[in-house]
Each structure stands twice: as C-alpha cells, then as structure tokens.
PDB file of C-alpha atoms and ligand atoms in Angstrom:
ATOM      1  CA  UNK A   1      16.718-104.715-115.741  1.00 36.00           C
ATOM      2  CA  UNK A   2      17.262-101.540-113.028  1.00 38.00           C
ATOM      3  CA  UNK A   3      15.681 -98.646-114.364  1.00 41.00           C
ATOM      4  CA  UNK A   4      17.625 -95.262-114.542  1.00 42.00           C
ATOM      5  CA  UNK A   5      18.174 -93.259-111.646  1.00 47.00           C
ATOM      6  CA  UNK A   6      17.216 -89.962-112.750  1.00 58.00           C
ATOM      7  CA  UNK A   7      14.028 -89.760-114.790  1.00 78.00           C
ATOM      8  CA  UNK A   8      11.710 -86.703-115.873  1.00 83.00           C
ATOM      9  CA  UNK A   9       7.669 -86.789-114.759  1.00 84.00           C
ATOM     10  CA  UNK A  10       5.493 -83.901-116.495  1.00 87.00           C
ATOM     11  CA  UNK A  11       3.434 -82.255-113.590  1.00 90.00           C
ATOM     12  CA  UNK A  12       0.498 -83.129-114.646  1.00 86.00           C
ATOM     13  CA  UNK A  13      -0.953 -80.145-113.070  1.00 90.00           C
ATOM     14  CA  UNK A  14       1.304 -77.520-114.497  1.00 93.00           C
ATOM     15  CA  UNK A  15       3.035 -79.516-117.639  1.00 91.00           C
ATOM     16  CA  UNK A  16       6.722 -78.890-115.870  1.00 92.00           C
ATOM     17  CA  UNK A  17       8.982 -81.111-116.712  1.00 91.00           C
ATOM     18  CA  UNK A  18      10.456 -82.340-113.165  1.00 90.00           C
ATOM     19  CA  UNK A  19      13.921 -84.463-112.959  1.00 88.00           C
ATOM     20  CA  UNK A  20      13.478 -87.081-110.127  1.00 85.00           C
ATOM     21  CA  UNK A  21      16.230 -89.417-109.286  1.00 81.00           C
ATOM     22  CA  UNK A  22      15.605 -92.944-107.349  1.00 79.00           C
ATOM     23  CA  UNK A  23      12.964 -92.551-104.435  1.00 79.00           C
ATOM     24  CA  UNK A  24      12.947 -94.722-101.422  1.00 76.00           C
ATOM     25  CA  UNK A  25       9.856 -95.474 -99.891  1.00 69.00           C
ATOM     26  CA  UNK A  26       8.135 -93.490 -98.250  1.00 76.00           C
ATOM     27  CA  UNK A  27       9.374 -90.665-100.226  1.00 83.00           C
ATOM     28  CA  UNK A  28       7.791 -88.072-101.775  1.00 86.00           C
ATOM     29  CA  UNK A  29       8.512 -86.092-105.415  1.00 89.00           C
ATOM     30  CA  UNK A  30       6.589 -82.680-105.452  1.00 91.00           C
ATOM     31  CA  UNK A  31       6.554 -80.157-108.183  1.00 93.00           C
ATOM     32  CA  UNK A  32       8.558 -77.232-107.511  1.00 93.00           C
ATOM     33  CA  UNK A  33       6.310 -74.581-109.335  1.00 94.00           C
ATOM     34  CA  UNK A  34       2.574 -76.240-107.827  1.00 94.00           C
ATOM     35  CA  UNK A  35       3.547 -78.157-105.108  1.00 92.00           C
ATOM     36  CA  UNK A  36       1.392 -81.200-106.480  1.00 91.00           C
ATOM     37  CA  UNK A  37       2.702 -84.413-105.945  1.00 88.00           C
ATOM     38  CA  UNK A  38       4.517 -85.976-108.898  1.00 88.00           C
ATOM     39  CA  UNK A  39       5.604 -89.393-107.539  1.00 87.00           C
ATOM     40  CA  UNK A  40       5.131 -91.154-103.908  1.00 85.00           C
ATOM     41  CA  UNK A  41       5.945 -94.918-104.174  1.00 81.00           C
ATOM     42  CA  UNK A  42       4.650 -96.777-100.987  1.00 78.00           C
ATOM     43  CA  UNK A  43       7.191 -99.617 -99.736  1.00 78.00           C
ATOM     44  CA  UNK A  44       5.636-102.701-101.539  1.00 83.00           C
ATOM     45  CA  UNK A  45       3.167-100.572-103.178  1.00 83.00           C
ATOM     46  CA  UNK A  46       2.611-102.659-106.455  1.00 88.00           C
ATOM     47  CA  UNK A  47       1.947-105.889-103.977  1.00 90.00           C
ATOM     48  CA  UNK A  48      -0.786-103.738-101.428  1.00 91.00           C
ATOM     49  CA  UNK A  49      -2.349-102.537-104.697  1.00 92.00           C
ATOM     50  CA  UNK A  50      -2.692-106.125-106.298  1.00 93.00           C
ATOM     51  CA  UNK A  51      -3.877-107.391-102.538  1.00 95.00           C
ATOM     52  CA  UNK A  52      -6.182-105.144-102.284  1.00 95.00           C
ATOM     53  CA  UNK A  53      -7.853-104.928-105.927  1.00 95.00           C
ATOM     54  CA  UNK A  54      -8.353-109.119-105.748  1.00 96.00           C
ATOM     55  CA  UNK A  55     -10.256-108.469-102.415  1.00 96.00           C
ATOM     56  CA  UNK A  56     -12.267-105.907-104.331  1.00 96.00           C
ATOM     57  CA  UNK A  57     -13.137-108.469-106.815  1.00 96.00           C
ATOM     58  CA  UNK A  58     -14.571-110.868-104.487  1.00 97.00           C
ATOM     59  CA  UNK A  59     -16.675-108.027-102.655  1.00 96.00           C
ATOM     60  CA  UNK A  60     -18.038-106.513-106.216  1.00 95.00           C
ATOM     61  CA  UNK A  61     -19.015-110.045-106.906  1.00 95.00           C
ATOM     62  CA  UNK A  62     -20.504-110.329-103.707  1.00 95.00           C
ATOM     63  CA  UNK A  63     -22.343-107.048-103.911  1.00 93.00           C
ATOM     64  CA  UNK A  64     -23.689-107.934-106.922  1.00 92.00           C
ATOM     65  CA  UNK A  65     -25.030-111.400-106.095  1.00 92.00           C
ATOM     66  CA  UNK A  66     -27.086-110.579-102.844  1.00 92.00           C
ATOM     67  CA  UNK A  67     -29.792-108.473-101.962  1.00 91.00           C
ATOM     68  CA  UNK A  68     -28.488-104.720-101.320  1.00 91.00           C
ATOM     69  CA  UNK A  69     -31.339-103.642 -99.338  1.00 87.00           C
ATOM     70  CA  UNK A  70     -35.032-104.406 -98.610  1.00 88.00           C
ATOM     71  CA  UNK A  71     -38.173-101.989 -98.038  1.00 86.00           C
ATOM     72  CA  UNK A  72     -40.881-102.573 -96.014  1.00 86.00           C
ATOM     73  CA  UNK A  73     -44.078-100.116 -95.909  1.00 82.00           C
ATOM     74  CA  UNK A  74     -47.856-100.767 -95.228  1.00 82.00           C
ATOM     75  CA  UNK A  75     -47.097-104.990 -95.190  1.00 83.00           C
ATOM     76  CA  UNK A  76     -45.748-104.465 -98.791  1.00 86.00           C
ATOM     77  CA  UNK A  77     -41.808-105.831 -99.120  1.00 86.00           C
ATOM     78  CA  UNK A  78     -39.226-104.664-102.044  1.00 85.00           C
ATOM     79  CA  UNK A  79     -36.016-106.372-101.989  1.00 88.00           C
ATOM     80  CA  UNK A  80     -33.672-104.907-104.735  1.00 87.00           C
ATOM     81  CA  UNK A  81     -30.196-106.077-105.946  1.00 90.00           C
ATOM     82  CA  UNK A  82     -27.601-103.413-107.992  1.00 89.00           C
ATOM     83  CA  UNK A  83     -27.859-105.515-110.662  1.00 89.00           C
ATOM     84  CA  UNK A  84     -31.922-105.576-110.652  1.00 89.00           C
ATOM     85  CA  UNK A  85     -32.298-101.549-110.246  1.00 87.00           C
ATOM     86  CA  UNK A  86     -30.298-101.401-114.141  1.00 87.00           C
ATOM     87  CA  UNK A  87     -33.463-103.751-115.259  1.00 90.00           C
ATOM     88  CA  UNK A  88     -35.895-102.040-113.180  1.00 90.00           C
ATOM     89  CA  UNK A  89     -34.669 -98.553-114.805  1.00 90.00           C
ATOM     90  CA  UNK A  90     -34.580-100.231-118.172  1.00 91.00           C
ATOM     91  CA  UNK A  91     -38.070-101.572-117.702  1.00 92.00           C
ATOM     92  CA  UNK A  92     -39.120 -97.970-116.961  1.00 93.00           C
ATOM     93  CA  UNK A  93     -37.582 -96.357-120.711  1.00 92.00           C
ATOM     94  CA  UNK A  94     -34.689 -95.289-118.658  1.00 92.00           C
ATOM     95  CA  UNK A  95     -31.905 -96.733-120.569  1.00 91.00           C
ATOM     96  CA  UNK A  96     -29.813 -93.780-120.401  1.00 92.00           C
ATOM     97  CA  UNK A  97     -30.087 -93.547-116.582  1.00 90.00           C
ATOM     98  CA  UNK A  98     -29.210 -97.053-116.197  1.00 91.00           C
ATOM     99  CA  UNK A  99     -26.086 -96.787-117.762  1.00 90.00           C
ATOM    100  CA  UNK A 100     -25.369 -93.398-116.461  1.00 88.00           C
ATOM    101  CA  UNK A 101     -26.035 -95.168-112.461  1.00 85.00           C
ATOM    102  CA  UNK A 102     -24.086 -98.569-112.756  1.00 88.00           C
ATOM    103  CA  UNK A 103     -21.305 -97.152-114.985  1.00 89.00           C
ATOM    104  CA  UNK A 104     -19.443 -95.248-112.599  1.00 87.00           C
ATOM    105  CA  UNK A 105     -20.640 -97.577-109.774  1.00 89.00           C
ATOM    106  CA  UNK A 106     -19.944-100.806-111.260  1.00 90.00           C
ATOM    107  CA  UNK A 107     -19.384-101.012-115.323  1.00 91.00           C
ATOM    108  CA  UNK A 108     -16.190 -98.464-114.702  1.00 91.00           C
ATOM    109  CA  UNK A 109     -15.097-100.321-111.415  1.00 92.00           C
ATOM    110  CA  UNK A 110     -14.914-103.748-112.849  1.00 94.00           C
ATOM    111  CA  UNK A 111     -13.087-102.504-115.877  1.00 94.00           C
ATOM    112  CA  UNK A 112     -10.930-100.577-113.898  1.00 94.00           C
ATOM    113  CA  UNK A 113      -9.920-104.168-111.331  1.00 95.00           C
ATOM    114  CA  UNK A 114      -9.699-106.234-114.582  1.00 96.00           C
ATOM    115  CA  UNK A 115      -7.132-103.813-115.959  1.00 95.00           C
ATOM    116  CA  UNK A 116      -5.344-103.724-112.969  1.00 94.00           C
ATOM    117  CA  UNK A 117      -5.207-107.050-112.495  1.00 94.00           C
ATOM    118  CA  UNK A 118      -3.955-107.720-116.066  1.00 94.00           C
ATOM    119  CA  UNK A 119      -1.432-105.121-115.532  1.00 93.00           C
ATOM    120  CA  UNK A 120       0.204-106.359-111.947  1.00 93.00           C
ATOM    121  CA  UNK A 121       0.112-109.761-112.369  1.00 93.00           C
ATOM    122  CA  UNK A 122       2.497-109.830-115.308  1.00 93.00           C
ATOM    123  CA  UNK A 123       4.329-106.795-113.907  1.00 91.00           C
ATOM    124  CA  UNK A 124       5.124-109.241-110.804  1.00 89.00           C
ATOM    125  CA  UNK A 125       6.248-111.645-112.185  1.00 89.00           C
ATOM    126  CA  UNK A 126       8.068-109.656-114.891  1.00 86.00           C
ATOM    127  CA  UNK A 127       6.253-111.002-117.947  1.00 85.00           C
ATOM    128  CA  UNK A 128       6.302-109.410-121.502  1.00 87.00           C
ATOM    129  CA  UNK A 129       2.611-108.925-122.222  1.00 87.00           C
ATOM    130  CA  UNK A 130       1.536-106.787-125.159  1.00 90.00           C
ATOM    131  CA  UNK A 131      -1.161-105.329-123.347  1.00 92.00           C
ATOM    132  CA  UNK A 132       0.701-103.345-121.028  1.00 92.00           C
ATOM    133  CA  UNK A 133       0.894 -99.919-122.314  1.00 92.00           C
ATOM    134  CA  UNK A 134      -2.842-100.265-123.672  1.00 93.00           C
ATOM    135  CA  UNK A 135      -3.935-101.148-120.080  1.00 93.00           C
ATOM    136  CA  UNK A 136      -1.992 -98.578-118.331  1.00 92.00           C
ATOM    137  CA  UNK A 137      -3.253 -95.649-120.531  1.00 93.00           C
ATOM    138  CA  UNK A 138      -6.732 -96.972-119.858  1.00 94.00           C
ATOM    139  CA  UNK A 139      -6.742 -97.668-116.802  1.00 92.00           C
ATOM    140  CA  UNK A 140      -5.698 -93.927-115.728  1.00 89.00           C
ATOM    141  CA  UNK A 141      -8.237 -92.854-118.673  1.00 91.00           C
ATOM    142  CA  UNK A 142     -10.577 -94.450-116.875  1.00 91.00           C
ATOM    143  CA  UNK A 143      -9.552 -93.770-113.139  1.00 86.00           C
ATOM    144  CA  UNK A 144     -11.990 -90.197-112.652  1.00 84.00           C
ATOM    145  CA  UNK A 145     -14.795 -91.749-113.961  1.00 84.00           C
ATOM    146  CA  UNK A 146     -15.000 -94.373-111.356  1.00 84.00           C
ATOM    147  CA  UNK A 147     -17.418 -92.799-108.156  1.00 84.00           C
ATOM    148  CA  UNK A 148     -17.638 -95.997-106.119  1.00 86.00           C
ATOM    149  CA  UNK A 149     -17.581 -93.575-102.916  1.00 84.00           C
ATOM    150  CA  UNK A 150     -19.944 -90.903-104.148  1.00 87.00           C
ATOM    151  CA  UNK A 151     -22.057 -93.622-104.367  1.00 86.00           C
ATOM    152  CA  UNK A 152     -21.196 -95.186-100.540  1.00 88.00           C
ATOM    153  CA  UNK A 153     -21.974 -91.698 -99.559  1.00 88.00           C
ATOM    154  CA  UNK A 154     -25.327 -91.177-101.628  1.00 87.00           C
ATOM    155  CA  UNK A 155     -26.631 -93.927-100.108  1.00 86.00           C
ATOM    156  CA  UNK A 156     -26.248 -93.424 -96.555  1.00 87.00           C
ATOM    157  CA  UNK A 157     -28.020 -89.531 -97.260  1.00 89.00           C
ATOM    158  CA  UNK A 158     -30.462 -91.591 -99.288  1.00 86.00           C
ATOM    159  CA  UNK A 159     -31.069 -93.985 -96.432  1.00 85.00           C
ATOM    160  CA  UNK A 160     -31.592 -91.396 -93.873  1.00 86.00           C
ATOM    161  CA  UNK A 161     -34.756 -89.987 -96.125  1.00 85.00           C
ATOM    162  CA  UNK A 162     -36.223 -93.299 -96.845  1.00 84.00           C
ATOM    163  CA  UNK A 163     -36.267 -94.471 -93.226  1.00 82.00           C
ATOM    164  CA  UNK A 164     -38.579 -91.871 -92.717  1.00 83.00           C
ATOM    165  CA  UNK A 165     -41.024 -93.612 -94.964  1.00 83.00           C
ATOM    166  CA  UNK A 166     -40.626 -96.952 -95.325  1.00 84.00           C
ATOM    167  CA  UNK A 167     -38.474 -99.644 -92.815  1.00 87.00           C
ATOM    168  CA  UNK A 168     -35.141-100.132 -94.319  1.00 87.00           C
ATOM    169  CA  UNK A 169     -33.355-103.862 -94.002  1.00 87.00           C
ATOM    170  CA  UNK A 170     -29.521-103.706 -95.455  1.00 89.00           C
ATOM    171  CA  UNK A 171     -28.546-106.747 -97.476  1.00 90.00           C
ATOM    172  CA  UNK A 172     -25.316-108.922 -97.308  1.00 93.00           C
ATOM    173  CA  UNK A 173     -24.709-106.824-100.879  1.00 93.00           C
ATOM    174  CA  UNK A 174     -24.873-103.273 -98.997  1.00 92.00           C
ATOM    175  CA  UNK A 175     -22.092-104.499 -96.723  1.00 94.00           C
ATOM    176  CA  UNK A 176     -19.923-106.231 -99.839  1.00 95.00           C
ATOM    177  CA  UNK A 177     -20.310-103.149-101.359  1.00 94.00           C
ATOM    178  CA  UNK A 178     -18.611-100.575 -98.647  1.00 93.00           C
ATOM    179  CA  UNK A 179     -16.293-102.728 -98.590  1.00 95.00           C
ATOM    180  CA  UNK A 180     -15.513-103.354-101.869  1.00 94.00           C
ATOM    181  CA  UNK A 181     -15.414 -99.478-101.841  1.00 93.00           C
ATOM    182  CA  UNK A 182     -13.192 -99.846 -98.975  1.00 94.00           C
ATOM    183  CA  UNK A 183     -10.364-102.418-101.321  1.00 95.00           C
ATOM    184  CA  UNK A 184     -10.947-100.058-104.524  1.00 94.00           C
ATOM    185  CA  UNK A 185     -10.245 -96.544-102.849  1.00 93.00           C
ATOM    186  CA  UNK A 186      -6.788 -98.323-100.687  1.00 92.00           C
ATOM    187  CA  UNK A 187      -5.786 -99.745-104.311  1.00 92.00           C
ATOM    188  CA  UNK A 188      -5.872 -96.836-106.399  1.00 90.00           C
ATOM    189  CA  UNK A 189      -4.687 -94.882-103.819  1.00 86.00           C
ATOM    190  CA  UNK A 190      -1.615 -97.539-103.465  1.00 85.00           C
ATOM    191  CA  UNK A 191      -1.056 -97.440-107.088  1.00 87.00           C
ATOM    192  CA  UNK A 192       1.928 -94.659-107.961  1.00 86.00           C
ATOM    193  CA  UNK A 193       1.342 -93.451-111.799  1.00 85.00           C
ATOM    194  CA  UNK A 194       4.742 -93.292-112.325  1.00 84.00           C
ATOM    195  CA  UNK A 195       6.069 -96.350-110.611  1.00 85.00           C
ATOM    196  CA  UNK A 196       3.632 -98.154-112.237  1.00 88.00           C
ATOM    197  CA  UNK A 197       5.070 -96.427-116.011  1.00 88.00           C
ATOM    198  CA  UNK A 198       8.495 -97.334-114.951  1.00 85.00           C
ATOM    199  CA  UNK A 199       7.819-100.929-114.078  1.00 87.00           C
ATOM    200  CA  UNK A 200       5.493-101.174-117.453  1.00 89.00           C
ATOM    201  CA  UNK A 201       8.855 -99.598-119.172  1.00 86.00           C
ATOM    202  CA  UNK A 202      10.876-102.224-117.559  1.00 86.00           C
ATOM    203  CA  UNK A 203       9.318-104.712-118.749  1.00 84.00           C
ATOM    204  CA  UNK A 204       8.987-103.992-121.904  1.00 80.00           C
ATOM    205  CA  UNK A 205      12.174-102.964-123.006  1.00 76.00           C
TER     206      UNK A 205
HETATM  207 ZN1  LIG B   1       3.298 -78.624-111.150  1.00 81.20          ZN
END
C-alpha cells in the first residue's frame, strides 16, 4: 500500500493547511506563513525511534531498580531509590506531590515507551492493530507532559547545593537514568508526527 504523493499537514502552529508531496530523507517541510516545521522524516526514522525507545526501557527499568544516590552527613547514610522518594513523600501526607514528581519523570515516560512500542512494532511489520489511532493520539497527547530532562537538569543544580552539606555517592540508577533520558529525548525527537500518521493510515486502510 504506497501512500499518496501529495498530502495536506495543518501547521500546527498557525492552523494553515500546507500541501506536501513525497519527502526524501533528510528533507524538510516548513510552513510558508510561520516557518515552523511541518514534516522532517529522518532516513530510517521509524527503526532509530523503535531502537532507541527499547534501550530506554531497559535503562527506566534499571533506574528504577538501583539506588539513585546516597547521602552521607555526620556518620548518618541515606540511600534513596526513585521509586522509594514516591513512598517517602506519601509517608509524609504528600500524595499530591508524589504524583505531581514521578508523573512527568516516570508515570508519563513509561506510558509514553509502552505506546510507542505498541505503535512501531505493528507499524513494522505492517500489522492491522485496532489500537493504532488510540495510541497515536495519546501518545502526542501525552508527549509535553513528559520532563525526563528538566528533571536530568534539576538534579545536577540540586546536586551542586547538597554537596555543600552532606557527601553525595551517585547510584548505578542516577547513571540508568541520564541515559534513559539520553534514548527517550533521541526517540521522540526521531519520531516524525506525520510520518508516523501516514504509516498508521497505511495500515489501516
Ligand atoms: Zn504555520
């Protein structure tokens, strides 16, 4: 099934209505009234982007089963785990702020890899699955909710004003983490919004 060679995007910046015939990659489709890009399909985009959101897996898993960082002050040790700082929050009546720190870090993340993995994987190997179009509306619902770097970057500033009071040892999970950041950010930013509509289209039809 080829899909058609001219097709029209909305901007969704500006809400024109752009006709863009059959890119080649590397190539870019910009709006002509914003300039914002509209389509820019990598060569084997759909491939890097399921590559790199399976190594993500394995590193949030990672992250999330080993110690992310330890404290040491006055002979007293505190080891913490992502998982362990929801409870600890919890513990403290801060439900709320549990959900609100390890949503966008993790919750929103995971969702995010398990929609894109039950999106490529029958896109690949050009399987009818009903889910499609549910998964691909969620998963770009979903995609500026996810702040996996803030949270890379938080840290570090964080880290910088606890060394000053306590001595800071980073876990395995620390590591898995930046780069599990490292997978997510190269796989969204391999995934093309509108290649990814076409191929769902092509399959489906
Ligand atoms: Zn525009």
């Amino acid at each position: 099934m080829n899909a058609p060679s001219a097709e029209r995007i909305a901007c969704i910046e500006c809400d024109l209505l752009v006709q863009v015939g059959e890119l080649h990659g590397g190539q870019r489709a910009a709006c002509p009234r914003c300039g914002n890009t509209l389509t820019a399909p990598a060569p084997d985009g759909l491939t890097r982007t399921l590559a790199f959101a399976l190594g993500a897996c394995v590193l949030l898993l990672a992250a999330n089963a080993f110690p992310f960082l330890a404290l040491e002050a006055k002979g007293l040790e505190q080891v913490m785990t992502l998982p362990r700082t929801a409870v600890e929050l919890y513990r403290d009546g801060y439900a709320t702020l549990a959900v609100l720190v390890l949503g966008p870090i993790i919750g929103i993340p995971a969702l995010m890899l398990a929609t894109m993995l039950a999106l490529l994987v029958p896109i690949r190997r050009r399987v009818r699955a009903p889910w499609l179009v549910p998964a691909g509306r969620l998963l770009f619902l979903l995609s500026p909710w996810s702040m996996v770097e803030v949270f890379v970057i938080g840290v570090l500033v964080s880290l910088v004003k606890i060394g000053a009071m306590a001595s800071v040892v980073l876990g395995i999970s620390f590591w898995a983490y930046v780069g599990f950041a490292v997978c997510f950010t190269a796989s969204l930013s391999s995934l093309d919004r509108f290649e990814i509509w076409r191929e769902i289209e092509a399959c489906t039809a």
